[in-house]
Coordinates of C-alpha atoms and ligand atoms in Angstrom, one line a residue:
M1 CA 42.0 159.7 165.2
I2 CA 40.8 157.2 162.7
S3 CA 40.1 154.0 164.5
R4 CA 41.6 150.8 163.5
R5 CA 38.1 149.3 163.2
E6 CA 37.1 151.9 160.7
L7 CA 40.2 151.2 158.6
L8 CA 39.6 147.5 158.7
A9 CA 36.0 148.0 157.7
L10 CA 37.0 150.1 154.8
A11 CA 39.6 147.6 153.7
A12 CA 37.0 144.8 154.0
A13 CA 34.7 146.8 151.7
A14 CA 37.3 146.8 148.9
P15 CA 36.5 144.4 146.1
L16 CA 38.6 141.3 145.8
T17 CA 40.7 141.6 142.7
A18 CA 43.0 139.3 140.7
A19 CA 46.3 138.5 142.3
A20 CA 49.1 140.9 141.4
G21 CA 52.2 139.2 140.0
A22 CA 50.5 135.8 140.4
E23 CA 53.0 134.3 137.9
D24 CA 56.0 135.9 139.4
P25 CA 58.2 133.4 141.1
D26 CA 59.4 136.0 143.6
P27 CA 56.7 138.5 144.6
H28 CA 59.0 140.4 147.0
R29 CA 61.8 141.3 144.5
P30 CA 61.7 145.1 143.7
R31 CA 61.2 146.0 140.1
Y32 CA 62.3 149.6 139.8
H33 CA 64.9 149.9 142.6
F34 CA 68.4 148.8 141.8
L35 CA 69.6 145.4 142.9
P36 CA 72.0 142.9 141.4
P37 CA 70.7 139.8 139.6
R38 CA 71.5 137.7 142.6
N39 CA 73.3 137.5 146.0
W40 CA 74.1 140.0 148.6
M41 CA 74.6 143.8 148.1
N42 CA 75.3 146.5 150.7
D43 CA 76.8 150.0 150.4
P44 CA 76.7 152.0 147.2
N45 CA 80.3 152.8 146.2
G46 CA 82.2 154.9 143.6
L47 CA 79.2 156.8 142.3
V48 CA 80.4 158.9 139.4
W49 CA 79.3 160.5 136.1
H50 CA 81.9 160.1 133.3
E51 CA 81.8 160.2 129.5
G52 CA 78.0 160.4 129.5
K53 CA 77.4 157.5 131.8
Y54 CA 76.6 157.1 135.5
H55 CA 78.5 154.3 137.3
L56 CA 77.2 152.7 140.4
F57 CA 79.5 150.3 142.2
Y58 CA 78.3 148.4 145.3
Q59 CA 79.6 146.2 148.1
Y60 CA 78.8 142.7 146.7
N61 CA 79.2 139.1 147.8
P62 CA 79.1 137.1 144.6
N63 CA 78.8 133.8 146.4
A64 CA 75.8 134.1 148.7
A65 CA 72.9 136.2 149.8
I66 CA 74.6 137.0 153.0
W67 CA 77.4 139.5 153.8
G68 CA 81.0 138.3 153.1
D69 CA 83.9 138.2 150.6
M70 CA 83.4 141.8 149.6
H71 CA 83.8 142.7 145.9
W72 CA 82.7 145.7 144.0
G73 CA 79.7 145.0 141.8
H74 CA 79.1 147.4 138.9
A75 CA 76.3 148.9 136.9
E76 CA 75.9 151.8 134.5
S77 CA 73.1 154.1 133.5
A78 CA 72.4 157.1 131.3
D79 CA 69.7 158.5 133.7
L80 CA 70.3 157.2 137.2
I81 CA 67.1 155.2 136.9
H82 CA 67.6 152.4 134.3
W83 CA 70.6 150.4 135.1
K84 CA 72.7 147.9 133.0
H85 CA 74.5 145.2 135.0
L86 CA 78.3 145.0 134.2
P87 CA 80.9 142.4 135.2
I88 CA 82.2 142.6 138.8
A89 CA 84.7 145.5 138.9
L90 CA 86.9 144.7 141.9
A91 CA 87.8 141.4 143.6
P92 CA 90.1 140.8 146.6
V93 CA 93.6 139.9 145.5
P94 CA 94.9 136.8 147.3
G95 CA 97.8 137.7 149.5
G96 CA 97.4 141.4 148.8
Y97 CA 96.3 144.4 150.9
D98 CA 92.6 143.7 150.1
K99 CA 92.8 139.9 150.4
D100 CA 90.0 139.9 152.9
G101 CA 87.7 142.3 151.1
V102 CA 87.4 145.4 148.9
F103 CA 85.5 147.7 151.3
S104 CA 83.7 150.9 150.5
G105 CA 85.1 154.0 148.8
C106 CA 84.5 156.7 146.3
C107 CA 85.4 157.5 142.7
R108 CA 86.4 161.0 141.4
V109 CA 87.6 162.2 138.1
Y110 CA 90.9 164.0 138.4
D111 CA 92.8 165.2 135.3
G112 CA 90.3 163.2 133.3
V113 CA 91.1 159.9 135.1
P114 CA 88.4 158.2 137.1
T115 CA 90.2 157.4 140.3
I116 CA 88.8 155.0 143.0
F117 CA 89.8 155.5 146.7
Y118 CA 88.8 152.6 148.8
T119 CA 89.6 150.5 151.9
G120 CA 91.3 147.2 151.7
V121 CA 91.1 144.7 154.6
S122 CA 92.7 143.4 156.8
P123 CA 94.2 145.4 158.3
E124 CA 92.2 148.5 157.1
T125 CA 94.3 150.5 154.6
Q126 CA 93.4 153.1 152.0
N127 CA 94.2 152.4 148.4
I128 CA 93.9 153.8 144.9
I129 CA 92.8 152.3 141.6
T130 CA 92.7 154.2 138.3
C131 CA 90.3 153.4 135.5
N132 CA 89.9 153.8 131.8
G133 CA 87.2 156.2 130.4
A134 CA 84.5 153.5 130.2
L135 CA 85.4 152.3 133.8
T136 CA 85.9 148.7 132.5
E137 CA 89.6 148.5 133.2
F138 CA 91.0 148.9 136.7
K139 CA 94.6 149.5 137.6
R140 CA 95.9 149.2 141.1
Y141 CA 98.3 152.0 142.0
A142 CA 101.8 150.6 142.5
G143 CA 102.3 152.6 145.7
N144 CA 99.3 151.1 147.5
P145 CA 98.4 151.2 150.3
V146 CA 98.6 155.0 150.1
I147 CA 97.6 155.1 153.8
A148 CA 98.9 152.0 155.5
R149 CA 97.9 152.5 159.0
P150 CA 95.9 154.9 161.3
P151 CA 97.6 158.1 162.6
A152 CA 100.4 157.4 165.1
G153 CA 99.2 157.1 168.6
M154 CA 95.5 156.6 167.7
D155 CA 93.8 153.5 168.9
L156 CA 90.9 153.0 166.5
T157 CA 88.0 150.6 166.2
A158 CA 87.5 151.4 162.5
F159 CA 89.5 153.2 159.8
R160 CA 87.7 153.0 156.5
D161 CA 85.5 154.4 153.7
P162 CA 87.5 157.4 152.3
C163 CA 85.7 160.4 150.8
V164 CA 87.9 162.6 148.7
W165 CA 87.4 166.2 147.5
R166 CA 89.4 169.0 145.9
D167 CA 90.3 172.1 147.8
G168 CA 91.9 174.6 145.3
S169 CA 94.9 172.8 143.8
E170 CA 95.1 170.3 146.7
Y171 CA 93.1 167.2 147.7
R172 CA 91.4 166.3 151.0
M173 CA 90.2 162.9 152.3
A174 CA 87.9 162.1 155.2
I175 CA 88.1 158.6 156.7
G176 CA 85.4 157.1 158.9
A177 CA 86.7 156.0 162.3
G178 CA 86.0 155.3 165.9
L179 CA 88.2 156.0 168.9
K180 CA 88.6 152.9 171.2
G181 CA 86.4 153.7 174.2
G182 CA 85.3 156.9 172.6
N183 CA 83.2 158.3 169.8
G184 CA 82.9 158.3 166.1
T185 CA 85.0 160.7 164.1
A186 CA 86.0 161.5 160.5
L187 CA 89.7 161.9 160.2
L188 CA 91.0 164.5 157.8
Y189 CA 94.0 163.9 155.5
T190 CA 95.5 166.3 152.9
S191 CA 97.6 165.8 149.8
T192 CA 99.1 167.9 147.1
D193 CA 99.1 165.1 144.4
R194 CA 96.3 162.7 145.6
F195 CA 98.8 159.8 146.1
H196 CA 100.7 161.0 149.2
W197 CA 98.6 161.8 152.2
T198 CA 99.3 163.6 155.5
Y199 CA 97.0 163.3 158.6
R200 CA 95.9 166.6 160.0
H201 CA 93.2 166.3 162.6
P202 CA 89.5 165.3 162.8
L203 CA 87.3 167.0 160.2
A204 CA 84.5 166.6 162.7
S205 CA 83.7 164.2 165.6
A206 CA 80.6 162.9 167.5
A207 CA 79.7 165.2 170.3
G208 CA 78.7 162.2 172.5
R209 CA 78.0 158.5 172.4
D210 CA 74.5 159.2 171.0
D211 CA 76.1 160.5 167.8
G212 CA 77.8 157.1 167.3
E213 CA 80.7 155.1 168.4
I214 CA 82.0 154.5 164.9
W215 CA 81.4 156.8 161.9
E216 CA 81.3 154.8 158.7
C217 CA 81.1 156.1 155.2
P218 CA 81.6 159.8 155.6
N219 CA 80.2 162.1 152.9
F220 CA 81.4 165.7 152.7
F221 CA 80.2 168.1 150.0
P222 CA 79.4 171.7 149.3
L223 CA 75.7 172.4 149.5
G224 CA 74.6 175.5 147.7
R225 CA 76.9 178.4 147.7
Q226 CA 77.6 178.9 151.4
K227 CA 77.2 175.6 153.2
W228 CA 78.8 172.2 153.5
F229 CA 77.0 168.9 154.1
L230 CA 78.4 166.2 156.3
C231 CA 76.8 162.8 156.5
V232 CA 78.1 159.8 158.4
S233 CA 76.7 156.3 159.0
S234 CA 76.7 156.1 162.7
T235 CA 77.0 152.8 164.6
G236 CA 76.5 152.8 168.3
P237 CA 73.3 153.1 170.3
I238 CA 71.5 153.3 166.9
R239 CA 72.6 152.5 163.4
V240 CA 71.6 155.4 161.2
P241 CA 73.0 158.0 158.8
F242 CA 73.2 161.3 160.6
C243 CA 73.8 164.6 158.7
W244 CA 74.5 168.2 159.4
T245 CA 74.8 171.3 157.3
G246 CA 77.5 173.8 158.4
S247 CA 80.6 175.7 157.5
Y248 CA 84.1 174.5 156.5
R249 CA 87.0 176.6 157.5
D250 CA 90.6 175.9 158.3
L251 CA 90.1 172.2 157.4
R252 CA 87.4 171.8 160.0
F253 CA 83.6 171.4 159.7
S254 CA 81.4 173.3 162.2
P255 CA 77.8 172.1 162.2
E256 CA 75.3 175.0 162.0
S257 CA 72.1 172.9 161.9
P258 CA 70.7 170.4 164.4
R259 CA 71.6 166.8 163.7
Q260 CA 69.2 165.2 161.2
K261 CA 68.5 161.6 160.3
L262 CA 68.7 161.1 156.6
D263 CA 66.0 158.4 156.8
H264 CA 63.8 157.4 159.8
G265 CA 62.8 153.9 158.7
G266 CA 65.5 152.0 160.6
Y267 CA 66.9 150.3 157.4
Y268 CA 68.5 152.9 155.1
Y269 CA 72.3 152.9 155.8
A270 CA 75.7 153.7 154.4
P271 CA 74.5 156.3 151.8
Q272 CA 76.8 157.8 149.3
A273 CA 76.4 161.2 147.7
F274 CA 77.9 162.5 144.5
E275 CA 77.5 165.4 142.1
D276 CA 75.4 164.4 139.0
A277 CA 75.8 165.7 135.5
R278 CA 73.6 168.7 136.4
R279 CA 75.7 169.4 139.5
R280 CA 72.9 168.3 141.8
L281 CA 73.9 166.6 145.0
V282 CA 72.4 163.1 144.6
I283 CA 72.4 160.4 147.2
F284 CA 71.8 156.6 147.1
G285 CA 71.6 154.4 150.2
W286 CA 71.5 150.7 151.0
I287 CA 68.2 149.3 152.2
P288 CA 68.7 145.9 153.8
E289 CA 66.1 143.1 154.2
G290 CA 63.6 142.8 157.1
R291 CA 63.3 139.0 157.1
T292 CA 65.4 136.1 158.3
K293 CA 68.7 135.1 156.9
A294 CA 67.3 131.7 155.9
E295 CA 64.6 133.5 153.8
Q296 CA 67.2 135.8 152.3
V297 CA 69.3 132.7 151.3
A298 CA 66.2 130.9 149.9
A299 CA 65.3 134.0 147.9
G300 CA 68.9 134.2 146.5
W301 CA 69.2 138.0 146.9
A302 CA 69.4 140.5 149.7
G303 CA 69.7 144.3 149.7
V304 CA 68.3 147.1 147.5
Q305 CA 69.5 150.6 146.7
S306 CA 67.1 153.5 147.5
L307 CA 65.8 155.7 144.7
P308 CA 68.2 158.5 143.9
R309 CA 67.4 161.5 146.2
V310 CA 68.3 165.1 145.5
L311 CA 69.7 167.0 148.5
G312 CA 69.4 170.8 148.8
A313 CA 69.7 173.6 151.4
A314 CA 66.4 174.5 153.0
S315 CA 65.7 178.1 153.8
D316 CA 65.9 177.4 157.6
G317 CA 69.4 176.1 157.2
G318 CA 68.4 172.4 157.2
L319 CA 68.3 169.9 154.4
T320 CA 65.7 169.3 151.7
I321 CA 65.4 165.7 150.3
E322 CA 63.4 164.9 147.2
P323 CA 63.2 161.9 144.9
L324 CA 65.0 162.6 141.6
P325 CA 62.3 164.5 139.5
E326 CA 63.1 162.4 136.4
L327 CA 61.8 159.3 138.2
S328 CA 58.4 160.3 136.7
V329 CA 59.6 158.4 133.5
L330 CA 58.8 155.2 135.5
R331 CA 55.1 156.2 135.7
G332 CA 52.8 153.9 133.8
P333 CA 49.1 154.3 133.6
Q334 CA 47.6 156.8 136.1
L335 CA 45.1 155.0 138.4
D336 CA 41.6 156.0 139.4
P337 CA 42.0 157.6 142.8
K338 CA 38.9 155.7 144.0
N339 CA 40.4 152.4 143.0
I340 CA 44.2 152.3 143.6
R341 CA 45.7 148.9 143.8
G342 CA 49.0 147.2 143.0
D343 CA 52.3 146.3 144.5
S344 CA 54.4 148.6 142.3
L345 CA 53.1 152.1 142.7
E346 CA 53.8 155.8 143.2
V347 CA 51.1 157.5 145.3
F348 CA 51.0 161.3 146.0
A349 CA 48.5 162.5 148.6
E350 CA 48.0 165.9 150.1
F351 CA 46.0 166.5 153.3
P352 CA 45.0 169.5 155.5
R353 CA 47.6 170.0 158.2
K354 CA 45.1 170.0 161.1
R355 CA 43.1 166.9 160.3
P356 CA 44.0 163.2 160.9
A357 CA 44.9 161.3 157.8
A358 CA 46.0 157.8 156.9
L359 CA 47.1 155.7 154.0
S360 CA 47.1 151.9 154.0
L361 CA 49.1 149.9 151.5
R362 CA 49.3 146.3 150.4
G363 CA 46.0 145.5 152.1
T364 CA 44.2 142.2 151.6
H365 CA 40.4 142.4 151.0
D366 CA 39.8 141.3 154.6
G367 CA 42.4 143.6 156.1
S368 CA 44.4 140.7 157.6
E369 CA 47.5 142.1 155.9
Q370 CA 48.1 145.8 155.5
T371 CA 50.6 148.5 156.3
I372 CA 49.3 151.7 157.7
L373 CA 50.8 155.2 157.5
D374 CA 49.0 157.2 160.2
F375 CA 49.4 161.0 160.5
A376 CA 48.8 162.6 163.9
P377 CA 48.2 166.3 163.3
G378 CA 48.7 167.4 167.0
A379 CA 52.0 165.7 167.5
A380 CA 53.0 166.2 163.8
T381 CA 54.1 162.5 163.6
L382 CA 53.7 159.8 161.0
T383 CA 53.4 156.3 162.4
V384 CA 54.4 153.4 160.1
D385 CA 52.4 150.5 161.4
R386 CA 53.7 147.2 160.1
Q387 CA 52.1 145.0 162.8
R388 CA 49.9 143.5 160.1
A389 CA 52.2 144.0 157.2
S390 CA 52.6 140.2 156.8
L391 CA 51.1 137.0 158.2
N392 CA 54.7 135.7 158.2
S393 CA 55.9 136.2 161.8
G394 CA 59.5 135.8 160.7
T395 CA 59.4 139.2 159.0
D396 CA 59.9 142.6 160.7
R397 CA 56.5 143.8 162.1
D398 CA 56.5 146.8 164.3
R399 CA 55.2 150.3 164.8
R400 CA 57.4 153.2 164.4
T401 CA 56.5 156.9 165.1
V402 CA 58.5 159.4 163.2
P403 CA 58.5 163.1 164.1
L404 CA 57.8 165.3 161.1
D405 CA 59.4 168.6 160.4
L406 CA 56.0 170.2 159.5
P407 CA 55.2 173.8 160.2
A408 CA 51.5 174.7 160.9
S409 CA 51.4 176.6 157.7
E410 CA 52.1 173.6 155.4
S411 CA 49.7 170.9 154.3
L412 CA 50.9 167.3 154.7
R413 CA 52.4 166.1 151.4
L414 CA 53.1 162.3 151.2
R415 CA 54.9 160.8 148.3
V416 CA 55.0 157.0 148.6
F417 CA 57.0 154.7 146.3
L418 CA 55.9 151.1 146.7
D419 CA 58.0 148.5 145.1
R420 CA 56.7 145.1 146.3
S421 CA 58.7 144.5 149.6
L422 CA 60.1 148.1 149.7
V423 CA 58.3 151.3 150.7
E424 CA 60.0 154.7 150.4
I425 CA 58.0 157.6 151.9
Y426 CA 58.9 161.3 151.3
V427 CA 57.1 163.8 153.6
N428 CA 57.1 167.5 152.5
G429 CA 60.5 167.2 150.9
R430 CA 62.2 167.0 154.3
T431 CA 61.6 163.6 156.0
C432 CA 62.3 160.2 154.5
I433 CA 61.2 156.8 155.8
S434 CA 62.2 153.6 154.0
T435 CA 60.8 150.3 155.2
R436 CA 60.4 146.7 154.2
I437 CA 57.2 144.6 154.1
Y438 CA 56.6 141.0 153.0
P439 CA 52.9 140.3 152.6
T440 CA 52.1 136.7 152.0
R441 CA 48.7 136.9 150.2
A442 CA 48.3 137.5 146.5
D443 CA 45.4 139.9 147.1
A444 CA 47.6 142.2 149.3
I445 CA 47.4 144.9 146.7
G446 CA 44.8 147.3 148.2
V447 CA 45.4 150.9 148.9
K448 CA 43.1 153.0 151.1
V449 CA 43.2 156.7 151.8
L450 CA 41.5 158.0 154.9
G451 CA 40.9 161.6 155.8
E452 CA 40.1 164.5 153.5
P453 CA 42.8 164.5 150.8
T454 CA 43.0 167.7 148.8
A455 CA 45.0 165.9 146.1
L456 CA 45.4 162.3 145.3
E457 CA 47.2 160.8 142.4
A458 CA 48.6 157.3 141.8
W459 CA 50.5 155.6 139.0
E460 CA 51.5 152.0 138.3
M461 CA 55.3 151.9 138.0
R462 CA 57.2 150.3 135.2
S463 CA 60.1 148.0 135.8
A464 CA 63.5 149.7 135.6
L465 CA 65.8 146.7 135.3
Ligands
FRU501 C1 79.0 150.0 156.0 C2 80.3 149.1 155.9 C3 81.5 150.0 155.6 C4 82.4 149.0 155.0 C5 81.5 148.1 154.3 C6 81.9 146.6 154.2 O1 77.8 149.2 155.8 O2 80.5 148.5 157.2 O3 82.0 150.7 156.7 O4 83.4 149.6 154.2 O5 80.2 148.2 154.9 O6 81.0 145.9 153.5

């Protein structure tokens, strides 16, 4: 393996350059990932393409950079990459069924009408809002809540985040839930008119505690011609989105692939998938902060959306995950591979499968700050080493080893999107790792590649907001 000393020596040899973003008042704020102008954001909601525009709604607290008082923020885009902020779409109605918060949900276009299905609290109920074509006017359905309580006899720890789809001329809904003292589950409802719903049975359930005690934010979609894709955000022993591919028959989902983590970085959560204008299955996920609440509040913002990722069916029955190809429009000048530096970059590196390799990011000239991605060919793992990511000990600084799905016949292909405090890593179109880093020094812009790359390309990235 490459020794730490070797890496530090190389980092030290890099020339000191001008500080990146020296005039920027907030060097940690991402520039090409979506986030609201200020305050707290969590789950993506209501993703939909309608009348030539994409709409991204999101869980939003308009009053502070911490979770609370859930509204739906709103942005629109022509390409899923450049977003325009729009006024807040949905706010809790005092005294109403969503008086304590407008929680997560989806948006589908049925009979030409964009229709939002979401959870109001408290208690948790499922509700419908219809929209005009521009999704600027929102009308609460007079019959809300359309599902006023959990199924009779069920003692639940959660009952939220509806995902709706069409099955022939009928409608189906999966609701995220947890059984008291039991496991996570997605409850299946059916409807002939999308306003009146009947509970059937679980669409799928956790096989054990390890699969999660509550399943939040279910996503259920066809994948290719034969398969279906189920993704749930599991809370329990770990908090992570799990997904499976499998079959859907008699209103039940049967997994046919091993459970897969949609992202291995420990942040990415509550993703939402939808079908884009080209009928690709595209997914966004929430990436929270890795620093203290006090620092979030001082910064005035918290939470970022991942880049749009395209999901596909792999030939082995698993899942492929790639960044949306059109993201290349964000590429600015291509950088000399011998001299890559910056805090807003895309880097692509390919390495022989059998040799050690590493990539360090956001390194200072003396190596006192740097984040290292370290590939171990024997174990086929990638270690994300943030122990020196920041001199600020109040930020997350750990080491996480991620197993890669990497057959011996393939070379290692790393695509890294660095956006100041956010790093998204895509490995061979199958493994994603999103993480957060908060370097303190203005010269923490060095990139080093160790090993024998057979390809190395890097671009400065333009701002998207
Ligand atoms: C997931 C979640 C959802 C809920 C929303 C509330 O992060 O807990 O289950 O609807 O966030 O903000």
